[in-house]
Amino acid sequence: MTNSSKRRAAARFASVSLLCLSIFAQPVLASSHREAPGITKSPKVDSTDFYMFRSYEPGRAAYVTFIANYIPLQDPGGGPNYFTMDPDAVYEIHVDNTGDAKEDITYQFKFSNTLAGDKGVTLNIAGTTNAIPLRHAGPLAAGSTAALGESESYTLTVITGDRRKGTKAMATGTGGATSFTKPFDYAGTKTFSDYAAYANQYIYTVTLPGCSTPAKVFVGQRAEAFAVNIGPVFDLVNFVPIEGDSAPGAGDGGGFPGGIKQNRAANDTLYGKKNVTSIALEVAITCLTGSGNGVIGAWQTASLPQARLLAPNATYKQPSQSGGAYTQVSRLGMPLVNELVIGVPDKDKFNASKPSDDAQFAAYVTNPTLPAILDSLFRAPVNATLGTNIANLAPSNFPRNDLVAAFLTGVPTLNQLKTVTPSEMLRLNTAITPTPRASQKNLGVAGDDLAGFPNGRRPGDDTVDIALRVVMGALCHPIPINGTPTNLGVCTPAQAPVGNVPFTDGAPLSANDLQNAFPYLNTPLPGAQ
């Protein structure tokens, strides 16, 4: 399509019913926030975003950083209990370094809540000592936490081989400590005069079993880094999801008529409004790659005991009784898969499955439904506007080998593991040098930045825009690699007639908006100023 024909097509797109637009926009509301019916019942174990990238903090390029986020859409002022993790659950980051779609290394986190003196903060009221109804009773600061009545801690266990049957050993900190503190959430500026300093004291240097190089770990509340235009989507999608300027942020109106312009402050419903809980772990590359080819695959999960009985006389220590084998209830590797690719009847099944069993979901990738929905909505108006007879707006390369490469196998010559087993996970070529924060491109590989998504995922990669474009055939068109437009050879431009249209939700990301050091995500938003 020529530039002028694209403009005319976009104008026609803008005139189509907003109600129809919502049909295809809703699956990309968030990376993995409440994405399946079952997980909405258990927000404490709901995976939200998974990041894996070579550390771009200056001097740390020999490491890989993993960030596994949980507990979506946290309102900063969500007291008095705020957002503790589930002590019955195990939270895990799995690494496959051979390509058999099975975990070779698992980093398992388990949490505990403790009341100081078994009662928390107490006050003597007219001769009677009572526990207060709050978790804290005064200001908190680095090195000064006496006013905190309930604390949260965790252990980190490294499992080699199968996550349930493999060899287990605990990570240790200073003096051989095996328990680490999760900082209290950011209640507000009266509780914390300097929350960043308070939280940073809980960044630990730890020794991981089987790894001679010390790692870093942090678990705590962070500002939500994922960007997405949720609000207008629920308002019947009152925007046209195509770039409205000649270039993102250009402000010249030279793009598609009526298309949305890139403006995170205006278009990102989460920006400056929501927090999330992060498990961040930085591990030396040499301790991850094993005998593979330097490419690793990874994913995060959360699991609960198979049975949970509510206690009729609940206590703090035992509100319920749990038993049985751990059962996986949440899973996340590549962003947007469960929202954008997996059908509604199989979303909970996907959350419970392992990558090694992903053949059962392959048809959702090889024969995706979303492009067909787009075609059914827009084929007639596009042809009427252009005076053409395009047979199908959706990509026609079946099976969709471009999506197979992006979601299931890794891209040849970029990030395929030693053995290629089709399976959904995030893949990272650890031999590719990390891009400094100031030079990162938020479209990742599609923006000529090989250190970005889908080669791993950094917090500044705009995965909503990338996913929208890839689903509609962007990989069938040449993408810049080291400055040279290159066709990956998985399909042809003729098979993706709108594959070069710049789909967007208008909520751009930038690595420069985030920290340049571990744990990378920003200090959480305060519950009160």
mmCIF file with all atom_site columns, C-alpha atoms in Angstrom, residues 236-396:
data_model
loop_
_atom_site.group_PDB
_atom_site.id
_atom_site.type_symbol
_atom_site.label_atom_id
_atom_site.label_alt_id
_atom_site.label_comp_id
_atom_site.label_asym_id
_atom_site.label_entity_id
_atom_site.label_seq_id
_atom_site.pdbx_PDB_ins_code
_atom_site.Cartn_x
_atom_site.Cartn_y
_atom_site.Cartn_z
_atom_site.occupancy
_atom_site.B_iso_or_equiv
_atom_site.pdbx_formal_charge
_atom_site.auth_seq_id
_atom_site.auth_comp_id
_atom_site.auth_asym_id
_atom_site.auth_atom_id
_atom_site.pdbx_PDB_model_num
ATOM 1   C CA . LEU A 1 236 ? -16.039 1.880   23.535 1.00 0.00 ? 236 LEU A CA 1
ATOM 2   C CA . VAL A 1 237 ? -12.478 2.557   22.320 1.00 0.00 ? 237 VAL A CA 1
ATOM 3   C CA . ASN A 1 238 ? -12.757 6.251   21.607 1.00 0.00 ? 238 ASN A CA 1
ATOM 4   C CA . PHE A 1 239 ? -9.514  6.432   19.645 1.00 0.00 ? 239 PHE A CA 1
ATOM 5   C CA . VAL A 1 240 ? -8.224  5.174   16.296 1.00 0.00 ? 240 VAL A CA 1
ATOM 6   C CA . PRO A 1 241 ? -5.371  2.728   17.040 1.00 0.00 ? 241 PRO A CA 1
ATOM 7   C CA . ILE A 1 242 ? -3.043  3.915   14.269 1.00 0.00 ? 242 ILE A CA 1
ATOM 8   C CA . GLU A 1 243 ? -0.150  6.381   14.596 1.00 0.00 ? 243 GLU A CA 1
ATOM 9   C CA . GLY A 1 244 ? -1.515  9.894   14.113 1.00 0.00 ? 244 GLY A CA 1
ATOM 10  C CA . ASP A 1 245 ? 1.793   11.647  13.452 1.00 0.00 ? 245 ASP A CA 1
ATOM 11  C CA . SER A 1 246 ? 4.527   11.161  10.880 1.00 0.00 ? 246 SER A CA 1
ATOM 12  C CA . ALA A 1 247 ? 6.675   9.779   13.694 1.00 0.00 ? 247 ALA A CA 1
ATOM 13  C CA . PRO A 1 248 ? 5.921   8.956   17.338 1.00 0.00 ? 248 PRO A CA 1
ATOM 14  C CA . GLY A 1 249 ? 5.863   12.173  19.306 1.00 0.00 ? 249 GLY A CA 1
ATOM 15  C CA . ALA A 1 250 ? 6.361   14.360  16.245 1.00 0.00 ? 250 ALA A CA 1
ATOM 16  C CA . GLY A 1 251 ? 3.231   16.403  16.951 1.00 0.00 ? 251 GLY A CA 1
ATOM 17  C CA . ASP A 1 252 ? 2.913   17.348  13.310 1.00 0.00 ? 252 ASP A CA 1
ATOM 18  C CA . GLY A 1 253 ? -0.333  15.603  12.436 1.00 0.00 ? 253 GLY A CA 1
ATOM 19  C CA . GLY A 1 254 ? 1.435   14.077  9.448  1.00 0.00 ? 254 GLY A CA 1
ATOM 20  C CA . GLY A 1 255 ? 0.359   10.509  10.119 1.00 0.00 ? 255 GLY A CA 1
ATOM 21  C CA . PHE A 1 256 ? -2.974  8.815   9.631  1.00 0.00 ? 256 PHE A CA 1
ATOM 22  C CA . PRO A 1 257 ? -5.972  11.181  9.771  1.00 0.00 ? 257 PRO A CA 1
ATOM 23  C CA . GLY A 1 258 ? -7.704  10.785  13.114 1.00 0.00 ? 258 GLY A CA 1
ATOM 24  C CA . GLY A 1 259 ? -5.075  8.368   14.362 1.00 0.00 ? 259 GLY A CA 1
ATOM 25  C CA . ILE A 1 260 ? -4.030  8.502   18.008 1.00 0.00 ? 260 ILE A CA 1
ATOM 26  C CA . LYS A 1 261 ? -0.889  10.459  18.863 1.00 0.00 ? 261 LYS A CA 1
ATOM 27  C CA . GLN A 1 262 ? 1.766   9.108   21.186 1.00 0.00 ? 262 GLN A CA 1
ATOM 28  C CA . ASN A 1 263 ? 1.273   10.650  24.620 1.00 0.00 ? 263 ASN A CA 1
ATOM 29  C CA . ARG A 1 264 ? 1.792   8.434   27.646 1.00 0.00 ? 264 ARG A CA 1
ATOM 30  C CA . ALA A 1 265 ? 0.529   10.952  30.181 1.00 0.00 ? 265 ALA A CA 1
ATOM 31  C CA . ALA A 1 266 ? -2.744  11.285  28.265 1.00 0.00 ? 266 ALA A CA 1
ATOM 32  C CA . ASN A 1 267 ? -3.195  7.727   27.003 1.00 0.00 ? 267 ASN A CA 1
ATOM 33  C CA . ASP A 1 268 ? -1.685  5.338   29.583 1.00 0.00 ? 268 ASP A CA 1
ATOM 34  C CA . THR A 1 269 ? -4.355  4.536   32.138 1.00 0.00 ? 269 THR A CA 1
ATOM 35  C CA . LEU A 1 270 ? -1.809  2.940   34.527 1.00 0.00 ? 270 LEU A CA 1
ATOM 36  C CA . TYR A 1 271 ? 0.866   5.633   34.378 1.00 0.00 ? 271 TYR A CA 1
ATOM 37  C CA . GLY A 1 272 ? 1.250   7.374   37.705 1.00 0.00 ? 272 GLY A CA 1
ATOM 38  C CA . LYS A 1 273 ? -1.790  5.560   39.116 1.00 0.00 ? 273 LYS A CA 1
ATOM 39  C CA . LYS A 1 274 ? -0.993  1.911   39.905 1.00 0.00 ? 274 LYS A CA 1
ATOM 40  C CA . ASN A 1 275 ? 1.648   -0.157  41.686 1.00 0.00 ? 275 ASN A CA 1
ATOM 41  C CA . VAL A 1 276 ? 2.680   -3.789  41.401 1.00 0.00 ? 276 VAL A CA 1
ATOM 42  C CA . THR A 1 277 ? 4.745   -6.257  43.459 1.00 0.00 ? 277 THR A CA 1
ATOM 43  C CA . SER A 1 278 ? 8.059   -7.294  41.870 1.00 0.00 ? 278 SER A CA 1
ATOM 44  C CA . ILE A 1 279 ? 10.321  -10.270 42.403 1.00 0.00 ? 279 ILE A CA 1
ATOM 45  C CA . ALA A 1 280 ? 13.639  -9.113  40.913 1.00 0.00 ? 280 ALA A CA 1
ATOM 46  C CA . LEU A 1 281 ? 16.676  -11.367 40.592 1.00 0.00 ? 281 LEU A CA 1
ATOM 47  C CA . GLU A 1 282 ? 20.004  -10.651 38.876 1.00 0.00 ? 282 GLU A CA 1
ATOM 48  C CA . VAL A 1 283 ? 22.123  -13.726 38.052 1.00 0.00 ? 283 VAL A CA 1
ATOM 49  C CA . ALA A 1 284 ? 25.486  -14.080 36.328 1.00 0.00 ? 284 ALA A CA 1
ATOM 50  C CA . ILE A 1 285 ? 25.176  -15.284 32.727 1.00 0.00 ? 285 ILE A CA 1
ATOM 51  C CA . THR A 1 286 ? 27.705  -18.035 33.401 1.00 0.00 ? 286 THR A CA 1
ATOM 52  C CA . CYS A 1 287 ? 25.350  -19.529 35.982 1.00 0.00 ? 287 CYS A CA 1
ATOM 53  C CA . LEU A 1 288 ? 22.406  -19.665 33.562 1.00 0.00 ? 288 LEU A CA 1
ATOM 54  C CA . THR A 1 289 ? 23.564  -20.952 30.187 1.00 0.00 ? 289 THR A CA 1
ATOM 55  C CA . GLY A 1 290 ? 24.703  -24.426 31.223 1.00 0.00 ? 290 GLY A CA 1
ATOM 56  C CA . SER A 1 291 ? 25.778  -26.595 28.280 1.00 0.00 ? 291 SER A CA 1
ATOM 57  C CA . GLY A 1 292 ? 23.448  -24.828 25.842 1.00 0.00 ? 292 GLY A CA 1
ATOM 58  C CA . ASN A 1 293 ? 24.231  -22.356 23.077 1.00 0.00 ? 293 ASN A CA 1
ATOM 59  C CA . GLY A 1 294 ? 23.966  -19.206 25.183 1.00 0.00 ? 294 GLY A CA 1
ATOM 60  C CA . VAL A 1 295 ? 20.243  -18.748 24.572 1.00 0.00 ? 295 VAL A CA 1
ATOM 61  C CA . ILE A 1 296 ? 17.951  -19.254 27.557 1.00 0.00 ? 296 ILE A CA 1
ATOM 62  C CA . GLY A 1 297 ? 14.190  -19.497 27.833 1.00 0.00 ? 297 GLY A CA 1
ATOM 63  C CA . ALA A 1 298 ? 12.285  -18.487 30.944 1.00 0.00 ? 298 ALA A CA 1
ATOM 64  C CA . TRP A 1 299 ? 8.825   -18.038 32.408 1.00 0.00 ? 299 TRP A CA 1
ATOM 65  C CA . GLN A 1 300 ? 7.221   -17.261 35.758 1.00 0.00 ? 300 GLN A CA 1
ATOM 66  C CA . THR A 1 301 ? 4.537   -19.202 37.620 1.00 0.00 ? 301 THR A CA 1
ATOM 67  C CA . ALA A 1 302 ? 2.615   -19.226 40.880 1.00 0.00 ? 302 ALA A CA 1
ATOM 68  C CA . SER A 1 303 ? 1.260   -22.375 42.478 1.00 0.00 ? 303 SER A CA 1
ATOM 69  C CA . LEU A 1 304 ? -1.078  -23.113 45.386 1.00 0.00 ? 304 LEU A CA 1
ATOM 70  C CA . PRO A 1 305 ? -1.710  -26.258 47.403 1.00 0.00 ? 305 PRO A CA 1
ATOM 71  C CA . GLN A 1 306 ? -4.366  -28.367 45.733 1.00 0.00 ? 306 GLN A CA 1
ATOM 72  C CA . ALA A 1 307 ? -6.792  -28.047 48.645 1.00 0.00 ? 307 ALA A CA 1
ATOM 73  C CA . ARG A 1 308 ? -7.630  -25.122 50.887 1.00 0.00 ? 308 ARG A CA 1
ATOM 74  C CA . LEU A 1 309 ? -10.207 -25.329 53.683 1.00 0.00 ? 309 LEU A CA 1
ATOM 75  C CA . LEU A 1 310 ? -11.413 -22.175 55.391 1.00 0.00 ? 310 LEU A CA 1
ATOM 76  C CA . ALA A 1 311 ? -11.064 -22.332 59.159 1.00 0.00 ? 311 ALA A CA 1
ATOM 77  C CA . PRO A 1 312 ? -14.423 -21.853 60.917 1.00 0.00 ? 312 PRO A CA 1
ATOM 78  C CA . ASN A 1 313 ? -12.536 -20.203 63.801 1.00 0.00 ? 313 ASN A CA 1
ATOM 79  C CA . ALA A 1 314 ? -9.891  -18.349 61.830 1.00 0.00 ? 314 ALA A CA 1
ATOM 80  C CA . THR A 1 315 ? -6.776  -16.987 63.515 1.00 0.00 ? 315 THR A CA 1
ATOM 81  C CA . TYR A 1 316 ? -3.938  -14.833 62.220 1.00 0.00 ? 316 TYR A CA 1
ATOM 82  C CA . LYS A 1 317 ? -1.641  -17.833 62.078 1.00 0.00 ? 317 LYS A CA 1
ATOM 83  C CA . GLN A 1 318 ? -4.210  -20.155 60.574 1.00 0.00 ? 318 GLN A CA 1
ATOM 84  C CA . PRO A 1 319 ? -7.027  -18.509 58.597 1.00 0.00 ? 319 PRO A CA 1
ATOM 85  C CA . SER A 1 320 ? -7.264  -21.708 56.547 1.00 0.00 ? 320 SER A CA 1
ATOM 86  C CA . GLN A 1 321 ? -5.765  -25.149 56.170 1.00 0.00 ? 321 GLN A CA 1
ATOM 87  C CA . SER A 1 322 ? -3.968  -26.119 52.997 1.00 0.00 ? 322 SER A CA 1
ATOM 88  C CA . GLY A 1 323 ? -2.789  -29.464 51.731 1.00 0.00 ? 323 GLY A CA 1
ATOM 89  C CA . GLY A 1 324 ? -2.017  -31.563 48.706 1.00 0.00 ? 324 GLY A CA 1
ATOM 90  C CA . ALA A 1 325 ? 0.433   -31.101 45.874 1.00 0.00 ? 325 ALA A CA 1
ATOM 91  C CA . TYR A 1 326 ? 1.267   -27.634 44.592 1.00 0.00 ? 326 TYR A CA 1
ATOM 92  C CA . THR A 1 327 ? -0.956  -26.829 41.618 1.00 0.00 ? 327 THR A CA 1
ATOM 93  C CA . GLN A 1 328 ? 0.038   -24.162 39.102 1.00 0.00 ? 328 GLN A CA 1
ATOM 94  C CA . VAL A 1 329 ? -2.582  -21.429 38.784 1.00 0.00 ? 329 VAL A CA 1
ATOM 95  C CA . SER A 1 330 ? -0.696  -18.688 36.943 1.00 0.00 ? 330 SER A CA 1
ATOM 96  C CA . ARG A 1 331 ? 1.865   -18.652 34.160 1.00 0.00 ? 331 ARG A CA 1
ATOM 97  C CA . LEU A 1 332 ? 3.545   -15.949 32.083 1.00 0.00 ? 332 LEU A CA 1
ATOM 98  C CA . GLY A 1 333 ? 6.389   -15.918 29.589 1.00 0.00 ? 333 GLY A CA 1
ATOM 99  C CA . MET A 1 334 ? 5.814   -13.903 26.425 1.00 0.00 ? 334 MET A CA 1
ATOM 100 C CA . PRO A 1 335 ? 3.542   -10.911 27.057 1.00 0.00 ? 335 PRO A CA 1
ATOM 101 C CA . LEU A 1 336 ? -0.041  -10.840 25.747 1.00 0.00 ? 336 LEU A CA 1
ATOM 102 C CA . VAL A 1 337 ? -0.243  -14.522 24.746 1.00 0.00 ? 337 VAL A CA 1
ATOM 103 C CA . ASN A 1 338 ? -3.139  -15.412 27.027 1.00 0.00 ? 338 ASN A CA 1
ATOM 104 C CA . GLU A 1 339 ? -4.975  -12.193 26.092 1.00 0.00 ? 339 GLU A CA 1
ATOM 105 C CA . LEU A 1 340 ? -4.250  -11.941 22.400 1.00 0.00 ? 340 LEU A CA 1
ATOM 106 C CA . VAL A 1 341 ? -3.798  -15.531 21.236 1.00 0.00 ? 341 VAL A CA 1
ATOM 107 C CA . ILE A 1 342 ? -5.401  -18.121 23.547 1.00 0.00 ? 342 ILE A CA 1
ATOM 108 C CA . GLY A 1 343 ? -9.172  -18.603 23.225 1.00 0.00 ? 343 GLY A CA 1
ATOM 109 C CA . VAL A 1 344 ? -11.440 -17.971 26.214 1.00 0.00 ? 344 VAL A CA 1
ATOM 110 C CA . PRO A 1 345 ? -12.243 -21.679 26.871 1.00 0.00 ? 345 PRO A CA 1
ATOM 111 C CA . ASP A 1 346 ? -8.515  -22.471 27.255 1.00 0.00 ? 346 ASP A CA 1
ATOM 112 C CA . LYS A 1 347 ? -7.226  -19.469 29.235 1.00 0.00 ? 347 LYS A CA 1
ATOM 113 C CA . ASP A 1 348 ? -7.339  -21.207 32.620 1.00 0.00 ? 348 ASP A CA 1
ATOM 114 C CA . LYS A 1 349 ? -5.923  -24.371 31.052 1.00 0.00 ? 349 LYS A CA 1
ATOM 115 C CA . PHE A 1 350 ? -3.013  -22.362 29.662 1.00 0.00 ? 350 PHE A CA 1
ATOM 116 C CA . ASN A 1 351 ? -2.326  -20.900 33.123 1.00 0.00 ? 351 ASN A CA 1
ATOM 117 C CA . ALA A 1 352 ? -2.107  -24.430 34.540 1.00 0.00 ? 352 ALA A CA 1
ATOM 118 C CA . SER A 1 353 ? 0.070   -25.874 31.775 1.00 0.00 ? 353 SER A CA 1
ATOM 119 C CA . LYS A 1 354 ? 3.811   -26.246 31.214 1.00 0.00 ? 354 LYS A CA 1
ATOM 120 C CA . PRO A 1 355 ? 5.710   -25.151 28.094 1.00 0.00 ? 355 PRO A CA 1
ATOM 121 C CA . SER A 1 356 ? 6.471   -28.799 27.327 1.00 0.00 ? 356 SER A CA 1
ATOM 122 C CA . ASP A 1 357 ? 2.715   -29.363 26.858 1.00 0.00 ? 357 ASP A CA 1
ATOM 123 C CA . ASP A 1 358 ? 2.135   -26.400 24.542 1.00 0.00 ? 358 ASP A CA 1
ATOM 124 C CA . ALA A 1 359 ? 1.439   -28.492 21.464 1.00 0.00 ? 359 ALA A CA 1
ATOM 125 C CA . GLN A 1 360 ? -2.186  -28.513 22.640 1.00 0.00 ? 360 GLN A CA 1
ATOM 126 C CA . PHE A 1 361 ? -2.348  -24.733 22.034 1.00 0.00 ? 361 PHE A CA 1
ATOM 127 C CA . ALA A 1 362 ? -0.432  -24.639 18.738 1.00 0.00 ? 362 ALA A CA 1
ATOM 128 C CA . ALA A 1 363 ? -3.504  -24.046 16.570 1.00 0.00 ? 363 ALA A CA 1
ATOM 129 C CA . TYR A 1 364 ? -4.127  -20.725 18.320 1.00 0.00 ? 364 TYR A CA 1
ATOM 130 C CA . VAL A 1 365 ? -0.747  -19.575 16.987 1.00 0.00 ? 365 VAL A CA 1
ATOM 131 C CA . THR A 1 366 ? -0.663  -21.212 13.549 1.00 0.00 ? 366 THR A CA 1
ATOM 132 C CA . ASN A 1 367 ? -4.278  -20.231 12.822 1.00 0.00 ? 367 ASN A CA 1
ATOM 133 C CA . PRO A 1 368 ? -4.971  -17.153 14.978 1.00 0.00 ? 368 PRO A CA 1
ATOM 134 C CA . THR A 1 369 ? -8.462  -15.698 15.229 1.00 0.00 ? 369 THR A CA 1
ATOM 135 C CA . LEU A 1 370 ? -7.675  -12.031 15.910 1.00 0.00 ? 370 LEU A CA 1
ATOM 136 C CA . PRO A 1 371 ? -6.564  -11.165 12.341 1.00 0.00 ? 371 PRO A CA 1
ATOM 137 C CA . ALA A 1 372 ? -9.742  -12.800 11.029 1.00 0.00 ? 372 ALA A CA 1
ATOM 138 C CA . ILE A 1 373 ? -11.821 -10.559 13.307 1.00 0.00 ? 373 ILE A CA 1
ATOM 139 C CA . LEU A 1 374 ? -9.997  -7.529  11.940 1.00 0.00 ? 374 LEU A CA 1
ATOM 140 C CA . ASP A 1 375 ? -10.616 -8.682  8.389  1.00 0.00 ? 375 ASP A CA 1
ATOM 141 C CA . SER A 1 376 ? -14.319 -9.244  8.993  1.00 0.00 ? 376 SER A CA 1
ATOM 142 C CA . LEU A 1 377 ? -14.633 -5.727  10.409 1.00 0.00 ? 377 LEU A CA 1
ATOM 143 C CA . PHE A 1 378 ? -12.565 -3.773  7.933  1.00 0.00 ? 378 PHE A CA 1
ATOM 144 C CA . ARG A 1 379 ? -12.181 -5.567  4.599  1.00 0.00 ? 379 ARG A CA 1
ATOM 145 C CA . ALA A 1 380 ? -15.254 -4.004  2.981  1.00 0.00 ? 380 ALA A CA 1
ATOM 146 C CA . PRO A 1 381 ? -14.595 -0.379  4.087  1.00 0.00 ? 381 PRO A CA 1
ATOM 147 C CA . VAL A 1 382 ? -10.906 -0.607  3.118  1.00 0.00 ? 382 VAL A CA 1
ATOM 148 C CA . ASN A 1 383 ? -11.734 -1.902  -0.355 1.00 0.00 ? 383 ASN A CA 1
ATOM 149 C CA . ALA A 1 384 ? -14.435 0.744   -0.774 1.00 0.00 ? 384 ALA A CA 1
ATOM 150 C CA . THR A 1 385 ? -12.012 3.504   0.212  1.00 0.00 ? 385 THR A CA 1
ATOM 151 C CA . LEU A 1 386 ? -9.115  2.298   -1.901 1.00 0.00 ? 386 LEU A CA 1
ATOM 152 C CA . GLY A 1 387 ? -11.115 1.136   -4.871 1.00 0.00 ? 387 GLY A CA 1
ATOM 153 C CA . THR A 1 388 ? -9.331  -2.193  -4.574 1.00 0.00 ? 388 THR A CA 1
ATOM 154 C CA . ASN A 1 389 ? -10.343 -5.801  -4.145 1.00 0.00 ? 389 ASN A CA 1
ATOM 155 C CA . ILE A 1 390 ? -8.086  -7.037  -1.372 1.00 0.00 ? 390 ILE A CA 1
ATOM 156 C CA . ALA A 1 391 ? -9.219  -10.594 -0.735 1.00 0.00 ? 391 ALA A CA 1
ATOM 157 C CA . ASN A 1 392 ? -8.278  -10.615 2.955  1.00 0.00 ? 392 ASN A CA 1
ATOM 158 C CA . LEU A 1 393 ? -6.690  -8.008  5.237  1.00 0.00 ? 393 LEU A CA 1
ATOM 159 C CA . ALA A 1 394 ? -5.416  -10.719 7.575  1.00 0.00 ? 394 ALA A CA 1
ATOM 160 C CA . PRO A 1 395 ? -2.070  -12.327 6.794  1.00 0.00 ? 395 PRO A CA 1
ATOM 161 C CA . SER A 1 396 ? -2.520  -15.354 4.555  1.00 0.00 ? 396 SER A CA 1
#
